[in-house]
Amino acid sequence: MKILTLETTCDETAAAVVTDRLEVLGAVVASQDALHQRFGGVVPEIASRAHVERILPVIDETLRRAGVGLRDLDAIAVANTPGLAGSLLIGLSAAKSLCVALDVPLIAVNHLQAHIYACKLASGEEVFPCIGLIVSGGHSSLYRCPGPLDFDLLGGTIDDAAGEAFDKVSAMLGLGYPGGPAIERAAARGNPAAFAFPRPFLQDRQRLDFSFSGLKTAVRYAIAGPGRLDFSQIRLTPEHTADLAASFQEAVVDCLVGKAILALELTGERTLCVGGGVAANARLRQRLQEEATVKGVRLYVAPLRLCTDNAVMAAIAVERYRAGRFESLELDVEPGLVRTSRASGTNAAGASKPIPR
């Protein structure tokens, strides 16, 4: 069985061909970093237009690398949630068109679940049940995952995602875009204890939510002071910049690691899987490994090549194919939806519900 998987949730246009044995026959990712760099973040309209230009060449090159033709495909899978509405529509439209032309089933992929499935794909081991931590530019979420298709939301960010905070702090420090790698490079030369930045919710032993907006503001005040908004007049020394970056990074890592370990303790799970673009951060990976060793839990972190958005991780579609979970051609995009398989999750106010045990 061969499935073509498509990923266009944000600013990467990606495709892959995977088999029911989780073999990756071919994969292509077309990045848009250069298009958005001057704006310091992703511009949705630019992202959508770039997807329109790239989706067919990316599919064509993926099939060429995989050594298969369109008629060799048994299904088309596409990420339809969550993400930027315009970007999602491009991928979904391409997937539907192929399904009609080839008379093969359509499979919907949840982008966040796929980030966790990347841990199973890369390790070749059974990672479920587990706690899943997704940290990216748009999401910072904790899930309890009884199986590859069962995800219960335990908590998430109430404001900025970790990756978004990295981008904004990087802009404040004049380090450029994307912010994650820029902050990490600067932090390597700095003192993580130089600034006592806040760790929101870290001391709350019942809540599994994150908040990075206040931390971002604390960095702003450390740079410019309250009420001073003109960053163009501020000149930071390289040492000062490095210390700010290191202290900020350490605060984010403390929050992410602390809540992930708390989720394990509250649920009784003994496996932690981590995915998403921020999971590429070396300091985060180091701290996760240290805590996992101390706590005696299994840790799986997606390899660097599968941290940023890609279509390989959409091999979770194989699980849906086996379960017979196909979609009609009326499938729509769900930009802001974080699906859960049970009633647990967040209520209308965004507060965490009781932890499922």
mmCIF file of N, CA and C in Angstrom, residues 6-14 29 51 77-84 87-88 107-119 133-141 143 148 151 274-278 302 306-317 320 334-339:
data_model
loop_
_atom_site.group_PDB
_atom_site.id
_atom_site.type_symbol
_atom_site.label_atom_id
_atom_site.label_comp_id
_atom_site.label_asym_id
_atom_site.label_seq_id
_atom_site.Cartn_x
_atom_site.Cartn_y
_atom_site.Cartn_z
ATOM 1 N N LEU A 6 0.204 15.014 2.058
ATOM 2 C CA LEU A 6 0.425 16.424 1.749
ATOM 3 C C LEU A 6 0.372 17.262 3.018
ATOM 4 N N GLU A 7 1.251 18.254 3.098
ATOM 5 C CA GLU A 7 1.335 19.143 4.265
ATOM 6 C C GLU A 7 1.455 20.588 3.785
ATOM 7 N N THR A 8 0.430 21.398 4.102
ATOM 8 C CA THR A 8 0.455 22.830 3.760
ATOM 9 C C THR A 8 -0.199 23.642 4.868
ATOM 10 N N THR A 9 0.057 23.292 6.114
ATOM 11 C CA THR A 9 -0.648 23.949 7.216
ATOM 12 C C THR A 9 -0.181 25.371 7.459
ATOM 13 N N CYS A 10 1.081 25.680 7.130
ATOM 14 C CA CYS A 10 1.612 27.012 7.398
ATOM 15 C C CYS A 10 2.437 27.490 6.221
ATOM 16 N N ASP A 11 3.765 27.425 6.325
ATOM 17 C CA ASP A 11 4.596 27.991 5.265
ATOM 18 C C ASP A 11 5.570 27.000 4.650
ATOM 19 N N GLU A 12 5.352 25.709 4.857
ATOM 20 C CA GLU A 12 6.102 24.698 4.130
ATOM 21 C C GLU A 12 5.166 23.934 3.206
ATOM 22 N N THR A 13 5.557 23.788 1.955
ATOM 23 C CA THR A 13 4.806 22.959 1.024
ATOM 24 C C THR A 13 5.528 21.622 0.962
ATOM 25 N N ALA A 14 4.860 20.556 1.416
ATOM 26 C CA ALA A 14 5.552 19.273 1.542
ATOM 27 C C ALA A 14 4.681 18.127 1.058
ATOM 28 N N VAL A 29 10.288 18.892 0.818
ATOM 29 C CA VAL A 29 9.799 20.050 1.569
ATOM 30 C C VAL A 29 10.307 21.312 0.882
ATOM 31 N N HIS A 51 2.117 28.388 -1.803
ATOM 32 C CA HIS A 51 1.621 27.011 -1.884
ATOM 33 C C HIS A 51 1.019 26.726 -3.260
ATOM 34 N N ALA A 77 -3.580 11.499 1.531
ATOM 35 C CA ALA A 77 -3.774 12.038 2.876
ATOM 36 C C ALA A 77 -3.350 13.497 2.904
ATOM 37 N N VAL A 78 -4.058 14.315 3.672
ATOM 38 C CA VAL A 78 -3.739 15.738 3.731
ATOM 39 C C VAL A 78 -4.050 16.272 5.129
ATOM 40 N N ALA A 79 -3.196 17.157 5.604
ATOM 41 C CA ALA A 79 -3.443 17.818 6.886
ATOM 42 C C ALA A 79 -4.501 18.896 6.679
ATOM 43 N N ASN A 80 -5.618 18.778 7.395
ATOM 44 C CA ASN A 80 -6.701 19.759 7.245
ATOM 45 C C ASN A 80 -6.963 20.548 8.514
ATOM 46 N N THR A 81 -6.168 20.269 9.574
ATOM 47 C CA THR A 81 -6.340 20.976 10.842
ATOM 48 C C THR A 81 -5.139 20.728 11.739
ATOM 49 N N PRO A 82 -4.762 21.693 12.573
ATOM 50 C CA PRO A 82 -5.054 23.119 12.501
ATOM 51 C C PRO A 82 -4.029 23.800 11.617
ATOM 52 N N GLY A 83 -4.210 25.093 11.351
ATOM 53 C CA GLY A 83 -3.259 25.809 10.519
ATOM 54 C C GLY A 83 -3.863 27.081 9.967
ATOM 55 N N LEU A 84 -3.181 27.695 9.001
ATOM 56 C CA LEU A 84 -3.681 28.895 8.333
ATOM 57 C C LEU A 84 -4.727 28.482 7.303
ATOM 58 N N SER A 87 -3.669 28.421 3.575
ATOM 59 C CA SER A 87 -2.669 27.390 3.313
ATOM 60 C C SER A 87 -3.297 26.006 3.320
ATOM 61 N N LEU A 88 -4.142 25.755 4.313
ATOM 62 C CA LEU A 88 -4.814 24.452 4.400
ATOM 63 C C LEU A 88 -5.650 24.178 3.159
ATOM 64 N N ILE A 107 -7.905 10.798 3.120
ATOM 65 C CA ILE A 107 -7.639 10.629 4.555
ATOM 66 C C ILE A 107 -7.278 11.979 5.144
ATOM 67 N N ALA A 108 -7.951 12.348 6.234
ATOM 68 C CA ALA A 108 -7.659 13.606 6.920
ATOM 69 C C ALA A 108 -6.601 13.374 7.994
ATOM 70 N N VAL A 109 -5.671 14.309 8.101
ATOM 71 C CA VAL A 109 -4.602 14.225 9.088
ATOM 72 C C VAL A 109 -4.658 15.445 10.002
ATOM 73 N N ASN A 110 -4.604 15.212 11.308
ATOM 74 C CA ASN A 110 -4.455 16.285 12.275
ATOM 75 C C ASN A 110 -2.968 16.590 12.402
ATOM 76 N N HIS A 111 -2.594 17.806 12.059
ATOM 77 C CA HIS A 111 -1.193 18.208 12.023
ATOM 78 C C HIS A 111 -0.483 17.993 13.367
ATOM 79 N N LEU A 112 -1.167 18.279 14.468
ATOM 80 C CA LEU A 112 -0.546 18.135 15.783
ATOM 81 C C LEU A 112 -0.324 16.672 16.135
ATOM 82 N N GLN A 113 -1.301 15.839 15.845
ATOM 83 C CA GLN A 113 -1.139 14.406 16.101
ATOM 84 C C GLN A 113 0.010 13.845 15.275
ATOM 85 N N ALA A 114 0.166 14.365 14.060
ATOM 86 C CA ALA A 114 1.244 13.892 13.198
ATOM 87 C C ALA A 114 2.613 14.210 13.791
ATOM 88 N N HIS A 115 2.731 15.352 14.478
ATOM 89 C CA HIS A 115 4.002 15.703 15.119
ATOM 90 C C HIS A 115 4.397 14.648 16.167
ATOM 91 N N ILE A 116 3.427 14.134 16.894
ATOM 92 C CA ILE A 116 3.722 13.103 17.892
ATOM 93 C C ILE A 116 4.006 11.767 17.212
ATOM 94 N N TYR A 117 3.270 11.475 16.153
ATOM 95 C CA TYR A 117 3.478 10.203 15.439
ATOM 96 C C TYR A 117 4.886 10.133 14.845
ATOM 97 N N ALA A 118 5.488 11.281 14.592
ATOM 98 C CA ALA A 118 6.859 11.299 14.071
ATOM 99 C C ALA A 118 7.815 10.556 14.999
ATOM 100 N N CYS A 119 7.511 10.539 16.290
ATOM 101 C CA CYS A 119 8.366 9.824 17.248
ATOM 102 C C CYS A 119 8.318 8.319 16.997
ATOM 103 N N LEU A 133 3.903 16.098 23.852
ATOM 104 C CA LEU A 133 4.169 17.530 23.962
ATOM 105 C C LEU A 133 4.472 18.069 22.574
ATOM 106 N N ILE A 134 3.633 19.000 22.098
ATOM 107 C CA ILE A 134 3.858 19.626 20.803
ATOM 108 C C ILE A 134 4.237 21.074 21.043
ATOM 109 N N VAL A 135 5.420 21.472 20.560
ATOM 110 C CA VAL A 135 5.884 22.852 20.727
ATOM 111 C C VAL A 135 6.342 23.384 19.375
ATOM 112 N N SER A 136 5.648 24.399 18.908
ATOM 113 C CA SER A 136 5.934 24.928 17.579
ATOM 114 C C SER A 136 5.633 26.411 17.553
ATOM 115 N N GLY A 137 5.676 26.989 16.346
ATOM 116 C CA GLY A 137 5.392 28.404 16.215
ATOM 117 C C GLY A 137 3.956 28.766 16.536
ATOM 118 N N GLY A 138 3.045 27.850 16.303
ATOM 119 C CA GLY A 138 1.636 28.134 16.537
ATOM 120 C C GLY A 138 1.010 27.389 17.687
ATOM 121 N N HIS A 139 1.730 26.409 18.257
ATOM 122 C CA HIS A 139 1.110 25.547 19.260
ATOM 123 C C HIS A 139 2.092 25.166 20.362
ATOM 124 N N SER A 140 1.567 25.130 21.568
ATOM 125 C CA SER A 140 2.282 24.565 22.719
ATOM 126 C C SER A 140 1.222 23.802 23.500
ATOM 127 N N SER A 141 1.195 22.477 23.325
ATOM 128 C CA SER A 141 0.085 21.677 23.844
ATOM 129 C C SER A 141 0.577 20.371 24.440
ATOM 130 N N TYR A 143 -0.868 16.483 25.418
ATOM 131 C CA TYR A 143 -1.924 15.511 25.191
ATOM 132 C C TYR A 143 -1.632 14.222 25.939
ATOM 133 N N PRO A 148 -2.490 5.672 18.765
ATOM 134 C CA PRO A 148 -2.094 6.576 17.688
ATOM 135 C C PRO A 148 -3.221 7.444 17.137
ATOM 136 N N PHE A 151 -6.265 11.130 21.128
ATOM 137 C CA PHE A 151 -5.539 12.245 21.717
ATOM 138 C C PHE A 151 -6.478 13.042 22.620
ATOM 139 N N VAL A 274 7.825 14.016 22.087
ATOM 140 C CA VAL A 274 7.920 15.457 21.871
ATOM 141 C C VAL A 274 8.146 15.742 20.391
ATOM 142 N N GLY A 275 7.374 16.664 19.836
ATOM 143 C CA GLY A 275 7.525 17.040 18.444
ATOM 144 C C GLY A 275 7.217 18.502 18.229
ATOM 145 N N GLY A 276 7.442 18.976 17.012
ATOM 146 C CA GLY A 276 7.226 20.374 16.672
ATOM 147 C C GLY A 276 8.540 21.102 16.468
ATOM 148 N N GLY A 277 8.474 22.259 15.822
ATOM 149 C CA GLY A 277 9.681 22.992 15.470
ATOM 150 C C GLY A 277 10.566 23.356 16.643
ATOM 151 N N VAL A 278 9.967 23.738 17.777
ATOM 152 C CA VAL A 278 10.755 24.119 18.949
ATOM 153 C C VAL A 278 11.463 22.910 19.562
ATOM 154 N N ALA A 302 11.287 13.789 18.399
ATOM 155 C CA ALA A 302 11.382 13.672 16.940
ATOM 156 C C ALA A 302 12.767 14.108 16.465
ATOM 157 N N LEU A 306 12.424 15.856 11.289
ATOM 158 C CA LEU A 306 10.970 15.713 11.408
ATOM 159 C C LEU A 306 10.363 16.676 12.420
ATOM 160 N N CYS A 307 11.163 17.612 12.940
ATOM 161 C CA CYS A 307 10.625 18.592 13.880
ATOM 162 C C CYS A 307 9.850 19.687 13.155
ATOM 163 N N THR A 308 10.472 20.297 12.169
ATOM 164 C CA THR A 308 9.762 21.307 11.398
ATOM 165 C C THR A 308 8.715 20.630 10.512
ATOM 166 N N ASP A 309 7.780 21.418 9.996
ATOM 167 C CA ASP A 309 6.658 20.849 9.252
ATOM 168 C C ASP A 309 7.142 20.060 8.036
ATOM 169 N N ASN A 310 6.567 18.880 7.861
ATOM 170 C CA ASN A 310 6.927 17.995 6.761
ATOM 171 C C ASN A 310 5.765 17.042 6.517
ATOM 172 N N ALA A 311 5.798 16.342 5.403
ATOM 173 C CA ALA A 311 4.716 15.414 5.070
ATOM 174 C C ALA A 311 5.015 13.989 5.509
ATOM 175 N N VAL A 312 6.250 13.712 5.894
ATOM 176 C CA VAL A 312 6.598 12.361 6.349
ATOM 177 C C VAL A 312 5.826 12.002 7.607
ATOM 178 N N MET A 313 5.719 12.951 8.528
ATOM 179 C CA MET A 313 5.027 12.672 9.789
ATOM 180 C C MET A 313 3.543 12.374 9.562
ATOM 181 N N ALA A 314 3.024 12.772 8.400
ATOM 182 C CA ALA A 314 1.627 12.462 8.077
ATOM 183 C C ALA A 314 1.430 10.988 7.760
ATOM 184 N N ALA A 315 2.486 10.200 7.978
ATOM 185 C CA ALA A 315 2.341 8.740 7.876
ATOM 186 C C ALA A 315 1.352 8.207 8.896
ATOM 187 N N ILE A 316 0.926 9.057 9.826
ATOM 188 C CA ILE A 316 -0.158 8.670 10.735
ATOM 189 C C ILE A 316 -1.399 8.285 9.926
ATOM 190 N N ALA A 317 -1.451 8.709 8.672
ATOM 191 C CA ALA A 317 -2.561 8.327 7.786
ATOM 192 C C ALA A 317 -2.647 6.824 7.612
ATOM 193 N N ARG A 320 -5.024 5.530 10.123
ATOM 194 C CA ARG A 320 -6.408 5.820 9.758
ATOM 195 C C ARG A 320 -6.870 4.920 8.614
ATOM 196 N N GLU A 334 -10.217 23.041 9.032
ATOM 197 C CA GLU A 334 -10.577 23.487 10.377
ATOM 198 C C GLU A 334 -9.365 24.207 10.955
ATOM 199 N N PRO A 335 -9.187 25.486 10.619
ATOM 200 C CA PRO A 335 -7.947 26.199 10.942
ATOM 201 C C PRO A 335 -7.583 26.227 12.416
ATOM 202 N N GLY A 336 -8.575 26.481 13.273
ATOM 203 C CA GLY A 336 -8.241 26.654 14.681
ATOM 204 C C GLY A 336 -8.576 25.486 15.557
ATOM 205 N N LEU A 337 -9.049 24.394 14.990
ATOM 206 C CA LEU A 337 -9.547 23.290 15.798
ATOM 207 C C LEU A 337 -8.416 22.377 16.230
ATOM 208 N N VAL A 338 -8.399 22.050 17.512
ATOM 209 C CA VAL A 338 -7.508 21.030 18.040
ATOM 210 C C VAL A 338 -8.397 19.879 18.467
ATOM 211 N N ARG A 339 -8.462 18.865 17.637
ATOM 212 C CA ARG A 339 -9.393 17.775 17.880
ATOM 213 C C ARG A 339 -8.971 16.918 19.062
#
